């Protein structure tokens, strides 16, 4: 399960959130602050990139929700050689392995921090989205009034991305 | 900042979408100040860019599958590294997604790609490190992966830095290029790799701001210019820059110049005088020919070079008269083996961190820079000449550039400058300087010019010596030895090229002579072509008859039919040829050339 989770994390956090979304967001702010903003490109961001948060946000939440089960060494009991253990041994041993892994990695605390970061970014997004959707793109001055909020949102997204990256990579036994 | 060209190898930034755009690349260029010159996509104009950039995906797409393309990526790196403008810096991504294209047009990726063991970026890095020709390519990792995961691996492969994609800003990129990039200087001519590496080292050391920086290099390599470059790149730029020359200066005068004196320190010391070290306070002190410092000064210099002390004592002052200074010290010497010499204090050498001395490359190590330096020195000499003869601007023929690139420059850049300056002064009316006009140093070497040199000179492969007069050149063509039958076979396919090169070389010599002997008249202020005197000058034969001169022109122009067409586009050569044909309408008695 971990390889699949790892692939999803790469696609969501590495490829989309960090490499794409934040870069587009920063370029949007930079274009907004240019003496003569390129309206077509501003429009392009608002139409294509901005809404992706709404679509990918739940996928990110799903990723976080499945992290514990996907990364736990308990899964090793599903594959040889540990899968050959007697069912009654597996039942108690896998529980201990999982509990000790949780204690050692502080995963739940780390996941809680990631969730807090996600909630913060998501709240900022929806607040901004409500305001941006009421502004016509050609009204650059009104859009410009949101630049500081957009920057704060960028910082919140970066924090979230960094915290997701810090989660364990693959199933760690030791 | 001087112009720089960087290569970005990244799967997401390298590709181009269906509409001929890569929005992610556009946004990166805009936010960090890059001008996209890849040429595969419509690029948005970026105000005040700090560098040009070429983007490379490092992958190929076949049958709906994306695969990493190591050979293609290395070829792209190689192509932009061989000649100027070469990569100032390569920004390399680590993780490249491959596999079948998904509905969103992106490769699905494999789970195994999440492991640093399989990062494609590492594979590229390993190849760069393995290839001696590419080992000097400055690489910084540009990735959104965790640095800790791969740090231990890339550290062994000459990588300079790791940049989180999210943290790449205009300022960060500027620092990366200045700190690790191979970039030209605005003040010193050269763009060969050894020279650019030397500049980079100078910038890195200058950044410290209060270091003792030793420049080691043969005489005439430009240590003084480099010392000033260090000052300009340091935080002390704009403050005092004081030079002390020590070579051939008596010991007491060196002491006085460096440290100054108090009133009455010696008979003529009528007033107190600060030394160069004090004058350089807050700025940079440059001590030239540091290796020639007498023993007494060496011991006095110890306290000045101790970064924790930085003290200077004037002649005639008491011990409590020590002055605390805040400066950067640059020292230069051509004594490359100074560490082994018996007459120099070892503690002083360690204080100037001799092990970290910046080696200034000799001209023979940076032959690629010769055409550029020649151009610079010609313009410099012309400025000094003030063009009283109306000859500016001059050029140097390709064969002369080739000869200059192959010469043994033990006198280094200074020697090259003198050679060019002398040619300009000795032949004030020549617009084209040929090999015969140059006083090349003794012990000329016949190396094949490097690709960079050939590109800069705009010439093909190096031919046998052609530094003499037109007469010698034609004799050489007559006597061209193809060796035995095997040798002849080997040359057969190359003969047209040999003839073409001989023809171009001979024609440029002839052209220069035609220009030099032109006589201005009221009707023709440019000057009327005088074929006979021109050929006499070019052949170095005062007794040459007018008819032979005409034959020589016909022969030179007709050596190679392909080149003839090209030469006939030059108005001077065409006019000379027409005059020659009028003078000697019959077929030229010149020898038929070919394999003997």
JSON list of C-alpha atoms in Angstrom, two decimals, chain B residues 411-507:
[
{"chain": "B", "resi": 411, "resn": "UNK", "atom": "CA", "xyz": [54.91, 35.94, -21.75]},
{"chain": "B", "resi": 412, "resn": "UNK", "atom": "CA", "xyz": [51.16, 35.30, -21.36]},
{"chain": "B", "resi": 413, "resn": "UNK", "atom": "CA", "xyz": [48.49, 37.95, -21.94]},
{"chain": "B", "resi": 414, "resn": "UNK", "atom": "CA", "xyz": [50.99, 40.78, -21.61]},
{"chain": "B", "resi": 415, "resn": "UNK", "atom": "CA", "xyz": [53.07, 39.25, -24.42]},
{"chain": "B", "resi": 416, "resn": "UNK", "atom": "CA", "xyz": [50.00, 38.88, -26.62]},
{"chain": "B", "resi": 417, "resn": "UNK", "atom": "CA", "xyz": [49.07, 42.51, -26.05]},
{"chain": "B", "resi": 418, "resn": "UNK", "atom": "CA", "xyz": [52.57, 43.65, -27.01]},
{"chain": "B", "resi": 419, "resn": "UNK", "atom": "CA", "xyz": [52.48, 41.55, -30.18]},
{"chain": "B", "resi": 420, "resn": "UNK", "atom": "CA", "xyz": [49.18, 43.05, -31.28]},
{"chain": "B", "resi": 421, "resn": "UNK", "atom": "CA", "xyz": [50.14, 46.57, -30.32]},
{"chain": "B", "resi": 422, "resn": "UNK", "atom": "CA", "xyz": [53.40, 46.26, -32.21]},
{"chain": "B", "resi": 423, "resn": "UNK", "atom": "CA", "xyz": [51.63, 44.98, -35.35]},
{"chain": "B", "resi": 424, "resn": "UNK", "atom": "CA", "xyz": [49.17, 47.87, -35.28]},
{"chain": "B", "resi": 425, "resn": "UNK", "atom": "CA", "xyz": [51.98, 50.42, -34.87]},
{"chain": "B", "resi": 426, "resn": "UNK", "atom": "CA", "xyz": [54.28, 48.85, -37.45]},
{"chain": "B", "resi": 427, "resn": "UNK", "atom": "CA", "xyz": [51.58, 48.53, -40.09]},
{"chain": "B", "resi": 428, "resn": "UNK", "atom": "CA", "xyz": [49.47, 51.61, -39.45]},
{"chain": "B", "resi": 429, "resn": "UNK", "atom": "CA", "xyz": [47.82, 51.55, -42.86]},
{"chain": "B", "resi": 430, "resn": "UNK", "atom": "CA", "xyz": [46.78, 47.89, -42.90]},
{"chain": "B", "resi": 431, "resn": "UNK", "atom": "CA", "xyz": [43.17, 47.11, -42.22]},
{"chain": "B", "resi": 432, "resn": "UNK", "atom": "CA", "xyz": [43.79, 43.37, -42.15]},
{"chain": "B", "resi": 433, "resn": "UNK", "atom": "CA", "xyz": [46.65, 42.05, -40.07]},
{"chain": "B", "resi": 434, "resn": "UNK", "atom": "CA", "xyz": [47.96, 38.72, -41.31]},
{"chain": "B", "resi": 435, "resn": "UNK", "atom": "CA", "xyz": [50.24, 36.19, -39.71]},
{"chain": "B", "resi": 436, "resn": "UNK", "atom": "CA", "xyz": [53.23, 37.73, -41.49]},
{"chain": "B", "resi": 437, "resn": "UNK", "atom": "CA", "xyz": [52.66, 41.01, -39.66]},
{"chain": "B", "resi": 438, "resn": "UNK", "atom": "CA", "xyz": [52.85, 39.48, -36.22]},
{"chain": "B", "resi": 439, "resn": "UNK", "atom": "CA", "xyz": [56.03, 39.00, -34.27]},
{"chain": "B", "resi": 440, "resn": "UNK", "atom": "CA", "xyz": [55.14, 35.71, -32.71]},
{"chain": "B", "resi": 441, "resn": "UNK", "atom": "CA", "xyz": [57.18, 34.46, -29.78]},
{"chain": "B", "resi": 442, "resn": "UNK", "atom": "CA", "xyz": [59.98, 31.97, -30.33]},
{"chain": "B", "resi": 443, "resn": "UNK", "atom": "CA", "xyz": [59.24, 28.28, -29.87]},
{"chain": "B", "resi": 444, "resn": "UNK", "atom": "CA", "xyz": [55.93, 28.33, -31.63]},
{"chain": "B", "resi": 445, "resn": "UNK", "atom": "CA", "xyz": [53.83, 25.25, -31.04]},
{"chain": "B", "resi": 446, "resn": "UNK", "atom": "CA", "xyz": [51.64, 23.72, -33.70]},
{"chain": "B", "resi": 447, "resn": "UNK", "atom": "CA", "xyz": [48.72, 22.51, -31.75]},
{"chain": "B", "resi": 448, "resn": "UNK", "atom": "CA", "xyz": [45.36, 21.97, -33.30]},
{"chain": "B", "resi": 449, "resn": "UNK", "atom": "CA", "xyz": [43.15, 24.75, -32.09]},
{"chain": "B", "resi": 450, "resn": "UNK", "atom": "CA", "xyz": [40.49, 23.75, -29.58]},
{"chain": "B", "resi": 451, "resn": "UNK", "atom": "CA", "xyz": [36.86, 23.76, -30.78]},
{"chain": "B", "resi": 452, "resn": "UNK", "atom": "CA", "xyz": [36.23, 26.96, -28.88]},
{"chain": "B", "resi": 453, "resn": "UNK", "atom": "CA", "xyz": [39.19, 28.60, -30.56]},
{"chain": "B", "resi": 454, "resn": "UNK", "atom": "CA", "xyz": [38.11, 27.45, -34.00]},
{"chain": "B", "resi": 455, "resn": "UNK", "atom": "CA", "xyz": [34.65, 28.76, -33.44]},
{"chain": "B", "resi": 456, "resn": "UNK", "atom": "CA", "xyz": [35.90, 32.09, -32.23]},
{"chain": "B", "resi": 457, "resn": "UNK", "atom": "CA", "xyz": [38.33, 32.46, -35.10]},
{"chain": "B", "resi": 458, "resn": "UNK", "atom": "CA", "xyz": [35.83, 31.25, -37.65]},
{"chain": "B", "resi": 459, "resn": "UNK", "atom": "CA", "xyz": [38.35, 28.91, -39.26]},
{"chain": "B", "resi": 460, "resn": "UNK", "atom": "CA", "xyz": [38.57, 25.22, -40.02]},
{"chain": "B", "resi": 461, "resn": "UNK", "atom": "CA", "xyz": [41.25, 22.73, -39.02]},
{"chain": "B", "resi": 462, "resn": "UNK", "atom": "CA", "xyz": [44.79, 24.02, -38.58]},
{"chain": "B", "resi": 463, "resn": "UNK", "atom": "CA", "xyz": [47.04, 23.76, -41.60]},
{"chain": "B", "resi": 464, "resn": "UNK", "atom": "CA", "xyz": [50.82, 23.57, -41.66]},
{"chain": "B", "resi": 465, "resn": "UNK", "atom": "CA", "xyz": [52.68, 26.76, -40.82]},
{"chain": "B", "resi": 466, "resn": "UNK", "atom": "CA", "xyz": [51.51, 29.72, -42.86]},
{"chain": "B", "resi": 467, "resn": "UNK", "atom": "CA", "xyz": [53.00, 32.52, -40.90]},
{"chain": "B", "resi": 468, "resn": "UNK", "atom": "CA", "xyz": [55.36, 33.71, -43.64]},
{"chain": "B", "resi": 469, "resn": "UNK", "atom": "CA", "xyz": [54.81, 35.87, -46.67]},
{"chain": "B", "resi": 470, "resn": "UNK", "atom": "CA", "xyz": [52.65, 35.09, -49.66]},
{"chain": "B", "resi": 471, "resn": "UNK", "atom": "CA", "xyz": [55.76, 33.80, -51.39]},
{"chain": "B", "resi": 472, "resn": "UNK", "atom": "CA", "xyz": [56.40, 31.25, -48.63]},
{"chain": "B", "resi": 473, "resn": "UNK", "atom": "CA", "xyz": [52.79, 30.24, -48.69]},
{"chain": "B", "resi": 474, "resn": "UNK", "atom": "CA", "xyz": [52.77, 29.57, -52.41]},
{"chain": "B", "resi": 475, "resn": "UNK", "atom": "CA", "xyz": [56.05, 27.67, -52.11]},
{"chain": "B", "resi": 476, "resn": "UNK", "atom": "CA", "xyz": [54.50, 25.60, -49.37]},
{"chain": "B", "resi": 477, "resn": "UNK", "atom": "CA", "xyz": [51.55, 24.80, -51.57]},
{"chain": "B", "resi": 478, "resn": "UNK", "atom": "CA", "xyz": [53.90, 23.81, -54.41]},
{"chain": "B", "resi": 479, "resn": "UNK", "atom": "CA", "xyz": [55.94, 21.64, -52.10]},
{"chain": "B", "resi": 480, "resn": "UNK", "atom": "CA", "xyz": [53.01, 20.18, -50.24]},
{"chain": "B", "resi": 481, "resn": "UNK", "atom": "CA", "xyz": [54.06, 16.62, -49.50]},
{"chain": "B", "resi": 482, "resn": "UNK", "atom": "CA", "xyz": [51.41, 13.96, -49.41]},
{"chain": "B", "resi": 483, "resn": "UNK", "atom": "CA", "xyz": [53.89, 11.24, -48.52]},
{"chain": "B", "resi": 484, "resn": "UNK", "atom": "CA", "xyz": [53.70, 7.77, -49.97]},
{"chain": "B", "resi": 485, "resn": "UNK", "atom": "CA", "xyz": [50.83, 6.14, -51.83]},
{"chain": "B", "resi": 486, "resn": "UNK", "atom": "CA", "xyz": [49.05, 5.37, -48.57]},
{"chain": "B", "resi": 487, "resn": "UNK", "atom": "CA", "xyz": [49.40, 8.97, -47.49]},
{"chain": "B", "resi": 488, "resn": "UNK", "atom": "CA", "xyz": [48.09, 10.18, -50.83]},
{"chain": "B", "resi": 489, "resn": "UNK", "atom": "CA", "xyz": [45.03, 8.00, -50.53]},
{"chain": "B", "resi": 490, "resn": "UNK", "atom": "CA", "xyz": [44.47, 9.37, -47.07]},
{"chain": "B", "resi": 491, "resn": "UNK", "atom": "CA", "xyz": [44.64, 12.96, -48.36]},
{"chain": "B", "resi": 492, "resn": "UNK", "atom": "CA", "xyz": [42.58, 12.51, -51.49]},
{"chain": "B", "resi": 493, "resn": "UNK", "atom": "CA", "xyz": [39.21, 13.25, -49.93]},
{"chain": "B", "resi": 494, "resn": "UNK", "atom": "CA", "xyz": [40.63, 16.22, -48.08]},
{"chain": "B", "resi": 495, "resn": "UNK", "atom": "CA", "xyz": [42.35, 17.91, -51.02]},
{"chain": "B", "resi": 496, "resn": "UNK", "atom": "CA", "xyz": [39.53, 20.34, -51.81]},
{"chain": "B", "resi": 497, "resn": "UNK", "atom": "CA", "xyz": [39.59, 21.49, -48.23]},
{"chain": "B", "resi": 498, "resn": "UNK", "atom": "CA", "xyz": [43.38, 21.89, -48.26]},
{"chain": "B", "resi": 499, "resn": "UNK", "atom": "CA", "xyz": [43.24, 23.94, -51.46]},
{"chain": "B", "resi": 500, "resn": "UNK", "atom": "CA", "xyz": [40.37, 26.02, -50.16]},
{"chain": "B", "resi": 501, "resn": "UNK", "atom": "CA", "xyz": [42.23, 26.86, -46.99]},
{"chain": "B", "resi": 502, "resn": "UNK", "atom": "CA", "xyz": [45.42, 27.71, -48.86]},
{"chain": "B", "resi": 503, "resn": "UNK", "atom": "CA", "xyz": [43.42, 29.89, -51.25]},
{"chain": "B", "resi": 504, "resn": "UNK", "atom": "CA", "xyz": [41.68, 31.79, -48.45]},
{"chain": "B", "resi": 505, "resn": "UNK", "atom": "CA", "xyz": [44.93, 32.30, -46.58]},
{"chain": "B", "resi": 506, "resn": "UNK", "atom": "CA", "xyz": [46.81, 33.49, -49.64]},
{"chain": "B", "resi": 507, "resn": "UNK", "atom": "CA", "xyz": [43.96, 35.77, -50.66]}
]
